[in-house]
Amino acid sequence: MADLTRRRFLTKSSLGLGLAVTGLAAATQLEGAVNAVGANSRPKLAGRLPDNAVLHVRDVATGEFVLLAGIREIAFRDLELAHNLVAAVTRASTGRRV
Amino acid sequence: MSSHREAPEIAKDPVADNTDTYAFVSPENDGTVTLITNYIPLEGPAGGPNFYEFGDDVRYDINIDNNGDGVPDVTYRFTFRTEVRNPETFLYNTGPITSLDSPTWNRRQFYGVTRIKGDDETELAGHLACPPCNIGIRSPPTYATLAAAAVHHLPSGETVFAGQRREGFYVDLGSAFDLLDLRPFSELHLIPGAPNPNGVDTTRDLNVHTIAIKVPISALTRDGSRPTDPSQSRSVIGVWGAASRRKVRIRQGEENDVESGPWTQVSRLGNPLFNEVIVPMGHKDTWNSLPPSADGRFLKYVQNPEVARLLPILYPTAFNNLRALGSAPRADLVAILLTGLPGGFIPGFQNFTGTTYADMLRLNVAIPQHGTNPYGILGGDLAGFPNGRRVFDDTVTIELRAIAGATYPLVNNSYVPDPASGVIYDVTPPASVSERFMSGFPYLGVPKDGFSTPAA
């Protein structure tokens, strides 16, 4: 993120895969799709995210994510999640536009 | 401008746009330093009904480096909250505002102040009132008195003010940006024009939003002392302002917007005009996001500033000696802007902070504040710019003269500056702008009111 200006970041987020984890109708739609892929088979989570956490997909090809949670910024890789999100977006694009 | 709308992105975000930063030993108390950062450029006084205010979603910092690494050792942080009494009216005020708690003042702003030293964060105040904007004589009928009540003395020893003030930065924008049409020798310009030797004070009738804090010197120095020997390194502090926003904002229509992620710096200002005329356009937004400790990457632009290359081209007969310098690195400008001046160059003065290149105002706090020469050190007044910066310092003229070669003899005593470099002026005479200022805190004058501005 350090090499991105604020505007470039927002532009990239809005044109690419930017996902607000809470509070967005679009996110709810995607969450449902992700759950359908297999999240329900995971053990129940012990922790919780801060309010208004936002997940930024920096590079879908490598599964590079940045989670903005509270005032923290956490980078991680999860190729499976990237694939699931792409699948969800593909399905969502054939349904109702939000 | 000093740093008004100086970069493409911040020009679109006025409430976070740090327009000027000042740092000087307080004239009425040599044991304190006054630090000022201004925001919201080019406020037209009549700009209602939504008059100017700080951003509730912006974090405003005044940073102090006391060991020369370009990283803050002390930060004073200001955060704001707006309170609306009646959302069912469009009016800023529904009657005269006669006090800071006047029930007819509908949209008020309050702020908190936090001091940060290392891992220690101390809230100095939580709910201080800003004054209203100066709308006109029917709204705040006694504005000066009202604003004076918004000067707060904190139990921790600081004095603070946050609110609208008259713009103190005077500049002849029309000449500067019209292909550097310097009025004193406009007739020598490469492109024929219509010479007009009378400078235009472009910002004369404009206001700005000011955050000012007066701090005991001992709260800022590296060893907690109040230095009295200007030659000691502990006598010098570096100062810059910065504004930050959360990394992400999600707009949700009727629901409240949400913000998330770390605070990200979007504006910064140490020396006036640094990002404005030294840093090229393609790097200005990046510069605003960086700390001073990263300024080494901009060294080449200080060593060979674009304005110094342009002057001999635009004035083919006026800057022959500057032309002859060619691409010789401007060590004088590097010292003034990025490291401070070591001892031995100017008798009785130094503000050197070491070898780290960092754009900061460098203030030697051991030099008392008794001078009034707007040309600062160029005028023989060691208490003025570039020893920190006072509100009345003519920084545009000082920097133009320096870039034109007037300060190059500091590092090369065989160099003879072009006579033109010594007669450059911007708004002239500087005495004509004195009405903008106050002799006491917060030093910037009462803002122009919307009803009677512009004056007939």
XYZ file of C-alpha atoms in Angstrom:
554
model
C 0.000 0.000 0.000
C 2.860 2.341 0.606
C 3.289 3.010 -3.077
C -0.360 3.807 -3.619
C -1.820 7.255 -3.246
C -5.153 7.498 -1.465
C -6.985 8.241 -4.693
C -5.327 5.408 -6.563
C -6.188 3.081 -3.730
C -9.843 4.066 -3.767
C -9.990 3.834 -7.537
C -8.395 0.445 -7.531
C -10.744 -0.718 -4.822
C -13.839 0.433 -6.639
C -12.847 -0.903 -10.030
C -11.300 -4.072 -8.764
C -12.389 -6.309 -5.964
C -12.965 -4.220 -2.877
C -15.102 -5.844 -0.218
C -16.473 -4.235 2.919
C -16.896 -7.091 5.361
C -19.819 -5.465 7.158
C -22.664 -3.191 6.250
C -22.841 -3.411 2.489
C -25.581 -4.977 0.448
C -23.062 -6.071 -2.138
C -20.956 -7.659 0.516
C -23.950 -9.591 1.803
C -24.517 -10.973 -1.652
C -20.893 -12.005 -1.935
C -20.816 -13.420 1.562
C -23.647 -15.730 0.693
C -21.786 -16.928 -2.343
C -18.596 -17.479 -0.388
C -20.431 -19.383 2.307
C -21.909 -21.599 -0.322
C -18.439 -22.519 -1.497
C -17.495 -24.051 1.803
C -17.100 -21.621 4.680
C -19.852 -23.412 6.587
C -17.638 -26.440 6.946
C -15.093 -24.497 9.033
C -15.015 -24.566 12.841
C -16.794 -21.723 14.600
C -14.561 -18.646 14.926
C -13.529 -17.654 18.426
C -12.647 -14.016 17.656
C -14.385 -11.209 15.837
C -13.460 -8.403 13.472
C -13.662 -4.758 14.467
C -16.605 -2.852 13.040
C -16.203 -1.634 9.501
C -13.380 -3.953 8.542
C -12.607 -3.718 4.829
C -10.876 -6.326 2.738
C -8.891 -5.122 -0.237
C -7.902 -7.578 -2.933
C -4.536 -6.288 -4.079
C -3.776 -9.057 -6.555
C -6.342 -11.692 -7.283
C -3.842 -13.781 -9.239
C -1.582 -14.260 -6.229
C -4.301 -14.121 -3.596
C -2.786 -11.044 -1.993
C -5.171 -9.313 0.409
C -4.994 -6.366 2.747
C -7.437 -6.348 5.638
C -8.181 -2.925 7.093
C -9.499 -3.524 10.592
C -9.872 -0.600 12.950
C -6.665 1.352 12.489
C -4.703 -1.771 11.567
C -3.659 -2.908 8.114
C -2.946 -6.619 7.801
C -1.536 -8.137 4.617
C -1.969 -11.830 3.882
C -2.233 -14.332 1.035
C -5.157 -16.674 0.527
C -5.438 -18.044 -2.981
C -8.514 -20.077 -2.128
C -10.347 -16.994 -0.901
C -9.343 -15.159 -4.072
C -10.731 -17.951 -6.211
C -13.943 -18.031 -4.191
C -14.399 -14.284 -4.550
C -13.870 -14.432 -8.281
C -16.420 -17.208 -8.490
C -18.851 -15.196 -6.401
C -18.414 -12.098 -8.542
C -18.911 -14.168 -11.676
C -22.144 -15.537 -10.307
C -23.272 -12.157 -9.017
C -22.646 -10.539 -12.394
C -25.357 -12.686 -13.887
C -27.859 -11.661 -11.212
C -29.148 -8.409 -9.789
C -26.857 -5.432 -10.099
C -26.311 -3.449 -6.922
C 1.432 29.828 -2.732
C 3.337 28.634 0.295
C 1.524 25.347 0.100
C -1.994 26.274 -0.900
C -3.356 23.740 -3.399
C 0.261 22.831 -4.106
C -0.261 19.222 -5.182
C -2.861 17.703 -7.503
C -4.621 15.506 -4.947
C -4.601 17.768 -1.895
C -5.893 20.639 -4.029
C -9.175 18.701 -4.062
C -9.243 18.264 -0.288
C -9.115 21.758 1.258
C -9.836 20.856 4.891
C -6.743 18.642 4.936
C -4.578 21.020 2.901
C -1.817 22.377 5.142
C -1.216 25.811 3.637
C 1.406 27.309 5.952
C 3.443 26.290 8.969
C 5.122 28.738 11.342
C 7.516 28.218 14.248
C 9.073 31.018 16.262
C 10.124 31.946 19.744
C 7.153 33.818 21.170
C 7.977 37.541 21.173
C 6.281 38.203 24.506
C 7.838 35.190 26.230
C 11.271 33.874 25.210
C 10.629 30.744 27.255
C 7.987 29.527 24.831
C 7.712 28.621 21.183
C 4.619 29.246 19.081
C 3.756 26.668 16.443
C 1.076 27.352 13.844
C -0.357 25.273 11.024
C -2.966 26.655 8.659
C -5.539 24.774 6.594
C -8.285 25.468 4.044
C -6.723 27.695 1.375
C -8.283 30.795 -0.143
C -11.342 31.134 2.100
C -13.656 33.774 0.714
C -15.082 35.470 3.820
C -18.663 35.367 2.506
C -18.535 31.649 1.768
C -21.780 30.534 3.405
C -24.194 29.151 4.281
C -21.865 26.256 5.002
C -19.016 28.267 6.421
C -15.531 26.848 6.716
C -14.560 24.401 9.435
C -11.942 21.766 10.159
C -12.564 18.194 9.070
C -14.019 15.938 11.754
C -12.509 13.073 9.761
C -9.013 14.586 9.585
C -6.212 14.226 12.112
C -4.087 17.370 12.374
C -0.553 17.020 13.728
C 2.159 19.506 14.598
C 5.390 17.524 14.700
C 8.666 18.361 16.406
C 11.954 16.569 15.745
C 14.598 17.321 18.363
C 17.370 14.925 17.325
C 17.710 15.580 13.603
C 16.398 12.321 12.183
C 13.332 13.780 10.456
C 11.017 11.692 12.629
C 8.724 13.288 15.207
C 9.806 13.129 18.842
C 6.897 15.235 20.054
C 3.538 15.573 18.333
C 0.615 17.801 19.222
C -2.491 16.231 17.707
C -5.745 18.076 17.145
C -9.037 16.305 16.382
C -12.356 18.026 15.796
C -16.036 17.348 16.317
C -18.913 19.367 14.892
C -22.120 19.767 16.857
C -25.364 20.921 15.237
C -28.100 22.277 17.449
C -30.914 22.347 14.898
C -30.600 20.289 11.714
C -33.975 21.586 10.473
C -32.628 24.990 9.450
C -30.116 25.794 6.739
C -28.701 28.624 8.805
C -25.264 28.644 10.429
C -26.714 30.955 13.049
C -30.297 31.989 13.788
C -29.380 35.260 15.497
C -26.331 37.204 16.673
C -23.530 35.048 18.061
C -22.501 36.910 21.169
C -20.574 34.172 22.983
C -19.024 30.775 22.314
C -22.106 29.089 23.798
C -24.603 31.434 22.199
C -27.854 29.431 21.637
C -28.318 31.095 18.261
C -25.066 29.589 16.936
C -26.293 26.479 15.230
C -23.170 24.759 13.946
C -20.282 24.764 16.394
C -16.989 22.936 16.353
C -14.947 21.617 19.273
C -11.577 19.972 19.457
C -9.285 17.896 21.569
C -5.513 18.147 21.962
C -3.226 15.184 22.573
C 0.519 15.269 23.169
C 2.482 12.270 21.923
C 6.018 11.529 23.076
C 7.204 8.123 22.021
C 4.634 5.625 23.268
C 3.178 8.124 25.707
C -0.066 9.768 24.599
C -1.506 12.369 26.932
C -4.839 14.053 26.356
C -4.303 17.699 27.223
C -7.865 18.798 26.499
C -10.988 17.121 25.185
C -13.653 19.683 24.354
C -12.348 23.131 23.488
C -14.484 25.580 21.563
C -13.529 27.033 18.209
C -14.780 30.537 17.372
C -17.352 30.939 14.593
C -16.421 32.198 11.182
C -16.562 35.962 10.791
C -19.783 36.191 8.841
C -20.658 39.850 9.268
C -21.478 42.405 11.929
C -25.014 41.116 12.490
C -23.885 37.590 13.203
C -20.812 37.933 15.443
C -21.116 41.639 16.326
C -17.942 41.725 18.433
C -15.776 39.232 16.613
C -12.393 40.096 18.113
C -13.729 39.657 21.647
C -15.502 36.452 20.699
C -12.394 34.978 19.109
C -10.238 36.024 22.056
C -12.447 33.872 24.256
C -11.444 30.912 22.100
C -7.808 31.194 23.230
C -7.525 28.409 25.773
C -4.856 28.066 28.453
C -4.323 24.406 29.285
C -3.408 23.105 32.745
C -0.364 21.435 31.184
C 1.118 24.841 30.281
C 0.217 25.191 26.613
C -1.966 27.894 25.085
C -4.076 26.863 22.085
C -6.380 28.313 19.479
C -8.153 26.677 16.556
C -10.399 28.558 14.196
C -10.685 31.096 11.412
C -8.009 33.768 11.035
C -7.001 36.252 8.426
C -4.631 34.814 5.830
C -1.125 35.806 6.824
C 0.692 34.540 3.769
C 1.103 37.370 1.301
C 2.035 36.616 -2.256
C 1.708 38.045 -5.738
C 0.211 34.976 -7.344
C -0.571 36.668 -10.616
C 3.089 37.405 -11.235
C 4.495 34.140 -9.900
C 2.385 31.892 -12.062
C 2.315 34.081 -15.156
C 5.578 32.550 -16.333
C 7.426 33.993 -13.347
C 6.773 37.576 -14.291
C 8.874 39.302 -11.629
C 7.503 42.813 -11.474
C 10.730 44.684 -10.586
C 12.195 43.808 -13.962
C 9.158 42.705 -15.872
C 10.368 44.614 -18.908
C 13.341 42.257 -19.147
C 11.123 39.183 -19.470
C 11.632 37.059 -22.553
C 7.952 37.361 -23.461
C 6.695 40.913 -23.970
C 3.950 41.934 -21.562
C 2.522 44.987 -19.889
C 4.901 45.962 -17.105
C 3.186 46.796 -13.823
C 5.689 47.409 -11.058
C 3.072 47.513 -8.320
C 2.822 44.156 -6.609
C -0.597 42.613 -6.135
C -1.401 41.242 -2.689
C -3.503 38.363 -3.953
C -4.524 36.975 -0.557
C -5.302 40.312 1.089
C -9.028 39.688 1.545
C -8.945 35.983 2.259
C -9.074 33.906 5.432
C -7.698 30.590 6.560
C -8.209 28.113 9.396
C -5.476 28.181 11.999
C -4.270 25.734 14.613
C -1.890 27.508 16.991
C -0.173 26.313 20.119
C 2.273 28.065 22.416
C 4.500 25.579 24.212
C 7.207 25.889 26.858
C 10.537 25.362 25.107
C 11.505 22.766 27.668
C 8.650 20.556 26.458
C 10.216 20.344 23.001
C 13.977 20.011 23.407
C 15.692 16.654 23.484
C 16.875 16.993 27.085
C 13.945 18.946 28.484
C 16.064 22.062 28.899
C 15.556 25.645 27.831
C 18.763 26.274 25.852
C 20.438 29.662 25.953
C 23.494 28.970 23.785
C 22.624 29.164 20.061
C 25.741 27.216 19.109
C 24.601 24.006 20.774
C 22.836 21.368 18.698
C 20.195 20.852 21.377
C 19.041 24.431 20.726
C 17.583 23.441 17.333
C 14.227 21.801 16.719
C 12.625 20.779 13.431
C 8.922 21.496 12.906
C 6.365 20.462 10.328
C 2.629 20.089 10.048
C 0.774 17.082 8.712
C -2.816 16.001 8.115
C -4.018 12.426 7.858
C -7.179 10.616 6.870
C -8.317 7.045 7.361
C -7.238 4.843 4.479
C -10.754 3.896 3.387
C -14.105 5.657 3.415
C -17.264 3.930 2.280
C -20.169 6.121 1.278
C -23.518 4.625 2.229
C -26.141 7.100 1.121
C -28.653 7.671 3.896
C -26.595 5.713 6.387
C -23.515 7.242 7.922
C -20.327 6.811 5.959
C -17.872 4.400 7.524
C -14.101 4.682 7.708
C -11.527 2.029 8.265
C -7.833 1.341 8.245
C -4.808 3.190 9.510
C -4.403 6.934 9.382
C -2.658 7.915 6.168
C -0.863 11.203 5.712
C -2.303 13.300 2.890
C -0.631 16.657 3.504
C 2.636 17.913 4.957
C 4.420 21.222 5.253
C 7.732 22.345 6.662
C 9.482 25.021 4.634
C 7.185 27.234 2.601
C 7.138 26.549 -1.135
C 9.099 23.287 -0.871
C 6.444 21.033 -2.353
C 5.056 23.951 -4.320
C 8.038 24.870 -6.473
C 10.846 22.425 -5.684
C 9.105 19.070 -6.051
C 7.970 18.254 -9.618
C 4.273 17.727 -10.275
C 4.541 13.989 -10.721
C 5.986 13.568 -7.213
C 3.997 16.075 -5.197
C 1.284 13.687 -4.014
C 3.903 11.157 -2.976
C 5.833 13.841 -1.101
C 2.697 14.722 0.839
C 2.416 11.111 2.023
C 5.993 10.840 3.302
C 7.756 11.865 6.503
C 10.641 14.360 6.319
C 13.078 11.507 6.950
C 12.363 10.320 3.393
C 13.297 13.608 1.746
C 16.675 12.372 0.583
C 14.930 11.182 -2.543
C 14.128 14.816 -3.384
C 17.690 16.032 -2.897
C 18.366 16.435 -6.609
C 15.453 18.840 -6.979
C 16.896 21.053 -4.251
C 20.382 20.884 -5.703
C 19.119 21.959 -9.125
C 15.769 23.665 -8.693
C 13.675 24.260 -11.766
C 13.162 27.947 -10.947
C 16.945 28.519 -10.924
C 17.156 27.013 -14.384
C 14.236 29.095 -15.649
C 15.346 32.511 -14.437
C 18.272 32.935 -16.895
C 16.018 31.736 -19.701
C 13.083 34.002 -18.895
C 15.354 36.992 -18.164
C 18.198 36.602 -20.660
C 20.088 39.685 -19.464
C 19.408 39.667 -15.710
C 20.853 36.418 -14.391
C 24.132 35.861 -16.202
C 26.023 34.717 -13.103
C 23.251 32.301 -12.205
C 23.389 30.953 -15.735
C 27.127 30.461 -15.388
C 26.555 28.282 -12.333
C 24.998 25.750 -14.651
C 24.220 22.496 -12.907
C 26.525 23.064 -9.956
C 24.731 21.560 -6.949
C 23.173 24.264 -4.808
C 24.649 23.353 -1.453
C 23.296 26.636 -0.056
C 19.719 25.597 -0.765
C 20.340 22.097 0.586
C 21.535 23.644 3.838
C 18.662 26.112 4.078
C 15.932 23.611 3.280
C 17.168 20.122 4.120
C 19.868 20.134 6.822
C 19.968 23.578 8.385
C 22.924 25.936 8.279
C 25.967 24.744 10.242
C 27.814 27.154 12.483
C 30.483 29.328 10.908
C 28.532 30.527 7.906
C 26.575 33.308 9.587
C 28.054 34.879 12.727
C 26.079 33.917 15.818
C 23.780 31.540 14.016
C 23.298 27.881 13.239
C 20.256 25.656 12.840
C 22.003 22.516 11.657
C 20.288 19.252 12.516
C 22.742 16.795 10.995
C 23.180 14.944 7.760
C 19.645 13.609 7.373
C 17.973 15.414 4.516
C 14.583 16.484 5.829
C 12.305 19.359 4.918
C 11.495 20.974 8.246
C 11.369 24.463 9.627
C 14.504 24.550 11.781
C 14.241 26.825 14.748
C 17.108 27.742 17.045
C 15.161 28.325 20.248
C 18.118 30.014 21.992
C 17.825 33.066 19.747
C 15.355 35.494 21.322
C 12.567 36.969 19.280
C 13.122 40.700 19.117
C 13.540 41.377 15.399
C 10.933 42.501 12.923
C 12.757 42.422 9.595
C 10.487 40.575 7.142
C 13.514 39.399 5.175
C 14.696 37.402 8.191
C 18.286 36.251 8.076
C 18.755 37.806 4.617
C 17.894 41.085 6.299
C 20.261 40.487 9.203
C 17.530 39.389 11.606
C 18.611 36.025 13.056
C 15.186 35.387 14.588
C 13.467 35.196 11.202
C 13.162 32.734 8.344
C 14.932 30.395 7.733
C 15.424 30.320 11.467
C 11.936 28.954 11.890
C 9.326 31.207 10.352
C 7.353 34.127 11.735
C 3.907 35.081 10.484
C 5.170 38.279 8.863
C 8.299 36.893 7.204
C 8.357 37.573 3.460
C 9.221 34.006 2.594
C 8.400 34.299 -1.094
C 10.906 37.091 -1.593
C 13.490 35.369 0.614
C 13.248 32.074 -1.262
C 13.168 33.702 -4.696
C 16.320 35.653 -3.858
C 17.994 32.536 -2.488
C 17.131 30.444 -5.527
C 18.294 33.291 -7.770
C 21.737 32.973 -6.201
C 21.769 35.498 -3.363
C 22.749 32.807 -0.826
C 25.233 30.880 -2.970
C 28.212 32.860 -1.567
C 27.539 31.064 1.728
C 29.145 27.993 0.184
C 31.285 29.612 -2.532
C 32.688 32.983 -1.582
C 34.028 33.595 -5.067
C 30.529 33.698 -6.497
C 29.097 37.140 -7.117
C 25.287 37.129 -7.161
C 23.538 38.866 -10.004
C 22.356 42.296 -8.871
C 18.850 41.235 -9.838
C 18.847 38.527 -7.152
C 19.071 41.184 -4.484
C 16.186 43.315 -5.688
C 13.585 40.654 -6.335
C 10.480 41.375 -4.344
C 7.058 39.880 -4.348
C 4.359 41.870 -2.588
C 5.900 45.207 -1.768
C 6.474 46.864 0.514
C 5.994 44.173 3.198
C 5.026 46.845 5.743
C 1.765 47.218 3.869
C 0.667 43.783 5.064
C 1.217 44.418 8.759
C -2.492 44.976 9.356
C -2.959 41.243 8.930
C -1.210 40.369 12.147
C -1.578 40.696 15.909
C 1.215 41.328 18.371
C 0.028 38.531 20.634
C -1.165 34.939 20.357
C -2.333 33.612 17.912
C -0.542 36.384 15.947
C -2.641 35.986 12.806
C -5.231 38.726 12.712
C -9.006 38.861 12.953
C -10.473 37.289 9.823
C -12.057 39.456 7.194
C -15.835 39.453 7.532
C -18.157 38.317 4.814
C -20.454 41.343 4.888
C -17.853 43.978 4.109
C -15.386 42.040 1.974
C -14.179 42.844 -0.555
C -13.804 46.394 0.625
C -15.235 49.095 -1.609
